[in-house]
Short mmCIF file of C-alpha atoms in Angstrom, two decimals:
data_model
loop_
_atom_site.label_atom_id
_atom_site.label_comp_id
_atom_site.label_asym_id
_atom_site.label_seq_id
_atom_site.Cartn_x
_atom_site.Cartn_y
_atom_site.Cartn_z
CA MET A 1 -42.27 -61.71 -8.99
CA ARG A 2 -43.64 -63.89 -6.19
CA LEU A 3 -47.14 -63.38 -4.83
CA ASP A 4 -48.03 -64.45 -1.28
CA VAL A 5 -51.45 -64.41 0.34
CA ASP A 6 -50.54 -64.47 4.02
CA ALA A 7 -53.32 -65.46 6.47
CA VAL A 8 -55.90 -63.27 4.73
CA THR A 9 -59.38 -62.88 6.20
CA MET A 10 -62.10 -60.99 4.34
CA GLU A 11 -65.28 -59.46 5.78
CA VAL A 12 -68.04 -57.83 3.73
CA SER A 13 -71.01 -56.10 5.42
CA GLY A 14 -70.14 -57.82 8.67
CA ALA A 15 -70.04 -61.31 7.16
CA ARG A 16 -66.77 -63.22 7.16
CA LEU A 17 -66.41 -64.65 3.65
CA VAL A 18 -62.75 -65.71 3.66
CA GLU A 19 -60.94 -67.13 6.67
CA ASP A 20 -57.16 -67.30 7.20
CA VAL A 21 -56.26 -68.11 3.58
CA ARG A 22 -52.63 -68.78 2.76
CA LEU A 23 -51.39 -69.39 -0.74
CA ALA A 24 -48.27 -68.70 -2.77
CA VAL A 25 -47.62 -68.15 -6.46
CA ASP A 26 -43.98 -68.56 -7.40
CA SER A 27 -42.49 -66.20 -9.96
CA GLY A 28 -43.67 -67.19 -13.44
CA ALA A 29 -46.10 -69.85 -12.17
CA PHE A 30 -49.74 -70.22 -13.20
CA VAL A 31 -51.81 -71.00 -10.11
CA GLY A 32 -55.52 -71.74 -10.24
CA LEU A 33 -58.12 -71.07 -7.56
CA VAL A 34 -61.12 -73.39 -7.85
CA GLY A 35 -64.23 -73.91 -5.77
CA PRO A 36 -68.03 -73.92 -5.94
CA ASN A 37 -70.16 -70.82 -6.32
CA GLY A 38 -70.04 -68.67 -3.20
CA SER A 39 -66.87 -70.28 -1.88
CA GLY A 40 -64.94 -67.00 -1.65
CA LYS A 41 -62.88 -67.03 -4.85
CA SER A 42 -63.87 -63.59 -6.13
CA THR A 43 -63.78 -62.02 -2.68
CA LEU A 44 -60.23 -63.25 -2.16
CA LEU A 45 -59.12 -62.03 -5.59
CA ARG A 46 -60.55 -58.58 -4.86
CA ALA A 47 -58.07 -58.35 -2.01
CA VAL A 48 -55.26 -59.44 -4.31
CA TYR A 49 -55.98 -56.72 -6.87
CA ARG A 50 -56.71 -54.10 -4.18
CA GLY A 51 -60.47 -53.94 -4.77
CA LEU A 52 -61.03 -54.73 -1.09
CA ARG A 53 -58.79 -54.40 1.93
CA PRO A 54 -58.33 -57.56 4.02
CA ALA A 55 -59.77 -57.59 7.52
CA GLY A 56 -56.67 -59.54 8.54
CA GLY A 57 -53.43 -60.79 7.03
CA ALA A 58 -51.55 -59.34 4.06
CA ILE A 59 -50.94 -59.67 0.33
CA ARG A 60 -47.23 -59.52 -0.49
CA LEU A 61 -45.30 -59.03 -3.73
CA ASP A 62 -41.71 -60.16 -3.29
CA GLY A 63 -42.23 -59.57 0.43
CA ASP A 64 -43.69 -56.06 0.14
CA ASP A 65 -47.20 -55.37 1.42
CA LEU A 66 -49.31 -54.72 -1.69
CA HIS A 67 -51.87 -52.60 0.16
CA ALA A 68 -49.12 -50.34 1.50
CA MET A 69 -47.90 -49.52 -2.02
CA GLU A 70 -48.73 -46.28 -3.81
CA PRO A 71 -51.56 -47.08 -6.30
CA ARG A 72 -49.62 -46.20 -9.43
CA ALA A 73 -46.63 -48.26 -8.29
CA ALA A 74 -48.92 -51.23 -7.61
CA ALA A 75 -50.56 -50.87 -11.03
CA ARG A 76 -47.17 -51.01 -12.69
CA VAL A 77 -46.55 -54.52 -11.40
CA LEU A 78 -50.04 -56.04 -11.01
CA ALA A 79 -52.93 -56.10 -13.47
CA ALA A 80 -56.34 -57.67 -12.99
CA LEU A 81 -59.32 -58.86 -14.97
CA PRO A 82 -62.32 -58.81 -12.59
CA GLN A 83 -65.26 -61.12 -13.18
CA GLU A 84 -67.58 -58.24 -14.03
CA SER A 85 -66.20 -55.36 -16.12
CA ALA A 86 -69.18 -53.49 -17.49
CA ALA A 87 -68.56 -50.95 -20.26
CA GLU A 88 -70.85 -47.91 -19.98
CA PHE A 89 -69.24 -45.71 -22.62
CA ASP A 90 -68.64 -46.68 -26.23
CA PHE A 91 -64.87 -46.28 -26.33
CA THR A 92 -63.13 -47.92 -29.23
CA VAL A 93 -61.26 -51.14 -28.64
CA ALA A 94 -57.96 -49.31 -29.17
CA GLU A 95 -58.92 -46.72 -26.54
CA VAL A 96 -59.88 -49.40 -24.00
CA VAL A 97 -56.61 -51.26 -24.48
CA ALA A 98 -54.68 -47.98 -24.21
CA MET A 99 -56.14 -47.50 -20.73
CA GLY A 100 -53.73 -50.19 -19.64
CA ARG A 101 -50.90 -47.74 -20.24
CA PHE A 102 -52.10 -45.20 -17.63
CA PRO A 103 -49.65 -46.38 -14.92
CA HIS A 104 -46.80 -45.78 -17.40
CA ARG A 105 -47.62 -42.27 -18.51
CA ASP A 106 -43.96 -41.28 -18.60
CA ARG A 107 -43.44 -43.55 -21.63
CA THR A 108 -43.53 -42.17 -25.18
CA ALA A 109 -46.78 -42.27 -27.13
CA ALA A 110 -45.08 -44.28 -29.89
CA SER A 111 -43.96 -46.90 -27.39
CA ASP A 112 -47.47 -47.08 -25.93
CA ARG A 113 -48.99 -47.64 -29.37
CA GLU A 114 -46.57 -50.47 -30.11
CA ILE A 115 -47.28 -52.15 -26.77
CA CYS A 116 -51.04 -51.88 -27.28
CA ALA A 117 -50.78 -53.22 -30.82
CA ARG A 118 -48.87 -56.26 -29.58
CA ALA A 119 -51.42 -56.87 -26.82
CA MET A 120 -54.31 -56.72 -29.29
CA ALA A 121 -52.50 -59.05 -31.68
CA ARG A 122 -51.82 -61.56 -28.88
CA THR A 123 -55.50 -61.71 -27.95
CA GLY A 124 -56.83 -61.71 -31.51
CA VAL A 125 -58.63 -58.36 -31.39
CA ALA A 126 -56.39 -56.20 -33.59
CA HIS A 127 -59.02 -56.24 -36.36
CA LEU A 128 -61.51 -54.73 -33.90
CA ALA A 129 -59.34 -51.73 -32.97
CA ASP A 130 -61.73 -49.11 -34.38
CA ARG A 131 -64.94 -50.79 -33.22
CA GLY A 132 -66.88 -49.45 -30.26
CA VAL A 133 -66.81 -51.86 -27.32
CA LEU A 134 -70.59 -51.68 -26.91
CA SER A 135 -70.96 -53.28 -30.34
CA LEU A 136 -68.90 -56.34 -29.41
CA SER A 137 -70.01 -59.79 -28.35
CA GLY A 138 -69.33 -60.93 -24.79
CA GLY A 139 -66.38 -63.03 -25.93
CA GLU A 140 -64.88 -60.18 -27.93
CA LYS A 141 -65.18 -57.82 -24.95
CA GLN A 142 -63.48 -60.37 -22.73
CA ARG A 143 -60.51 -60.63 -25.09
CA VAL A 144 -60.30 -56.82 -25.27
CA LEU A 145 -60.13 -56.63 -21.46
CA ILE A 146 -57.40 -59.27 -21.41
CA ALA A 147 -55.52 -57.21 -24.01
CA ARG A 148 -55.86 -54.15 -21.75
CA ALA A 149 -54.38 -56.10 -18.84
CA LEU A 150 -51.47 -57.28 -21.00
CA ALA A 151 -50.88 -53.73 -22.28
CA GLN A 152 -50.33 -52.74 -18.66
CA GLN A 153 -47.14 -54.87 -18.84
CA PRO A 154 -47.52 -56.23 -15.32
CA ARG A 155 -45.36 -58.82 -13.65
CA VAL A 156 -48.35 -60.32 -11.83
CA LEU A 157 -51.71 -61.03 -13.50
CA VAL A 158 -54.90 -61.74 -11.51
CA LEU A 159 -57.79 -63.21 -13.48
CA ASP A 160 -61.31 -63.86 -12.22
CA GLU A 161 -63.01 -66.30 -14.62
CA PRO A 162 -61.03 -65.15 -17.69
CA THR A 163 -62.77 -67.65 -19.98
CA ASN A 164 -66.26 -66.23 -19.32
CA HIS A 165 -68.13 -65.72 -22.62
CA LEU A 166 -65.34 -67.31 -24.69
CA ASP A 167 -65.95 -70.19 -27.08
CA ILE A 168 -63.83 -73.29 -26.58
CA ALA A 169 -61.18 -72.32 -29.14
CA HIS A 170 -60.64 -68.93 -27.52
CA GLN A 171 -60.69 -70.46 -24.03
CA LEU A 172 -57.81 -72.74 -24.96
CA ASP A 173 -55.98 -70.02 -26.86
CA VAL A 174 -56.24 -67.37 -24.12
CA LEU A 175 -55.15 -69.71 -21.33
CA SER A 176 -52.27 -71.05 -23.40
CA ARG A 177 -51.08 -67.51 -24.08
CA VAL A 178 -51.38 -66.58 -20.42
CA ARG A 179 -49.45 -69.69 -19.42
CA ASP A 180 -46.69 -68.92 -21.94
CA SER A 181 -46.48 -65.23 -20.98
CA GLY A 182 -43.89 -65.75 -18.23
CA LEU A 183 -46.04 -63.71 -15.85
CA THR A 184 -46.92 -64.71 -12.32
CA VAL A 185 -50.61 -65.65 -12.66
CA LEU A 186 -53.37 -66.29 -10.14
CA ALA A 187 -56.68 -67.18 -11.79
CA ALA A 188 -60.08 -68.26 -10.51
CA LEU A 189 -61.48 -70.88 -12.87
CA HIS A 190 -64.78 -72.73 -12.93
CA ASP A 191 -63.82 -75.29 -15.57
CA LEU A 192 -61.80 -77.93 -13.74
CA ASN A 193 -60.54 -79.48 -16.98
CA LEU A 194 -59.13 -76.15 -18.16
CA ALA A 195 -57.59 -75.67 -14.73
CA ALA A 196 -56.03 -79.15 -14.82
CA ALA A 197 -54.62 -78.60 -18.31
CA HIS A 198 -53.07 -75.16 -17.76
CA CYS A 199 -52.27 -74.63 -14.07
CA ASP A 200 -49.05 -75.62 -12.31
CA VAL A 201 -50.75 -75.66 -8.90
CA LEU A 202 -54.36 -75.58 -7.77
CA TYR A 203 -55.87 -74.32 -4.53
CA VAL A 204 -59.37 -75.52 -3.69
CA ILE A 205 -61.45 -73.10 -1.63
CA ASP A 206 -64.69 -74.07 0.07
CA GLY A 207 -66.62 -72.07 2.65
CA GLY A 208 -63.94 -69.38 2.57
CA ARG A 209 -61.12 -71.75 3.52
CA ILE A 210 -58.44 -73.54 1.50
CA VAL A 211 -59.20 -77.26 1.75
CA ALA A 212 -56.59 -78.67 -0.65
CA SER A 213 -53.59 -77.55 -2.69
CA GLY A 214 -50.98 -79.04 -4.97
CA PRO A 215 -50.49 -80.19 -8.57
CA PRO A 216 -53.80 -80.76 -10.39
CA HIS A 217 -53.43 -84.55 -10.58
CA GLU A 218 -53.01 -84.70 -6.79
CA VAL A 219 -55.75 -82.23 -5.90
CA LEU A 220 -58.60 -83.16 -8.25
CA ARG A 221 -59.41 -86.46 -6.53
CA PRO A 222 -62.87 -88.00 -6.87
CA ASP A 223 -63.39 -88.01 -3.09
CA LEU A 224 -62.57 -84.31 -2.73
CA LEU A 225 -64.69 -83.34 -5.76
CA ALA A 226 -67.62 -85.25 -4.32
CA THR A 227 -67.28 -83.42 -1.00
CA VAL A 228 -66.64 -79.92 -2.36
CA PHE A 229 -68.59 -79.86 -5.63
CA GLY A 230 -71.18 -82.58 -5.03
CA VAL A 231 -70.35 -84.48 -8.22
CA ARG A 232 -68.98 -87.87 -9.12
CA ALA A 233 -65.76 -87.49 -11.09
CA HIS A 234 -64.14 -90.03 -13.38
CA PRO A 235 -60.48 -89.13 -14.07
CA VAL A 236 -58.99 -89.92 -17.50
CA ARG A 237 -55.83 -88.83 -19.30
CA HIS A 238 -55.67 -86.73 -22.44
CA PRO A 239 -54.52 -89.08 -25.22
CA GLU A 240 -51.86 -86.67 -26.51
CA THR A 241 -50.72 -84.49 -23.59
CA GLY A 242 -51.32 -86.93 -20.74
CA ALA A 243 -52.98 -84.13 -18.75
CA LEU A 244 -55.64 -85.08 -16.24
CA GLN A 245 -59.18 -84.68 -17.54
CA LEU A 246 -62.42 -85.35 -15.70
CA LEU A 247 -65.81 -86.71 -16.67
CA PHE A 248 -68.68 -85.77 -14.37
CA ASP A 249 -72.11 -86.90 -13.34
CA LEU A 250 -74.28 -86.17 -10.35
CA LEU A 251 -73.85 -88.11 -7.18
CA PRO A 252 -76.56 -90.72 -6.72
CA PRO A 253 -79.30 -89.57 -4.36
CA THR A 254 -78.95 -90.64 -0.77
CA ASN A 255 -81.69 -92.56 0.93
CA PRO A 256 -83.69 -90.50 3.43
#
């Protein structure tokens, strides 16, 4: 399923945070959205997963306006992992993952259990099924929420900083599994090296506008990273995969 963000503008409390953004995620592609803090990444993603309604433009799934869809129908094809997903009640891990099945309530309970079990196994939380979520570490909770999104069996997956709280092994594992899922994925990522290693295409957002897009090796140029992120980047290649990797240091201070 193809996802299109078509000239989307976002306003919150009278402030325009996103301006005329256009991006496309081809069916089965993994597209990354990168940019500095406050650049508009999360605000844009809230429009994509229907948390906010755009002030202008449209979000389209295979040409259909996402915000015109009935909520249950939208939830059957698009799942999201927001940046902040606070748990206030001590549901068990199995119960939290099962919440992903709500849009499919016409399915059999046995089928739901099998789907949830597979989602927990894929994210490495099956052994936590009977634990209360309030007893989990931040990284464990994050993997449980990813399992819930996968249990929803979407065709499009929207992720806002999915590697938050995860150690490096789980960061690599989760992103590899997402990439291999066959889903259409749009993810906001802070770690540019993870983005370069896993994404097919990157969009760079700064000041609410897209300032660059394309394959990671074309987008993550030292001059652009200096302008957008304020760092000096030194590109290298991974010795085994050949993927672009970046070493960083601060830009030298400018003379007054």
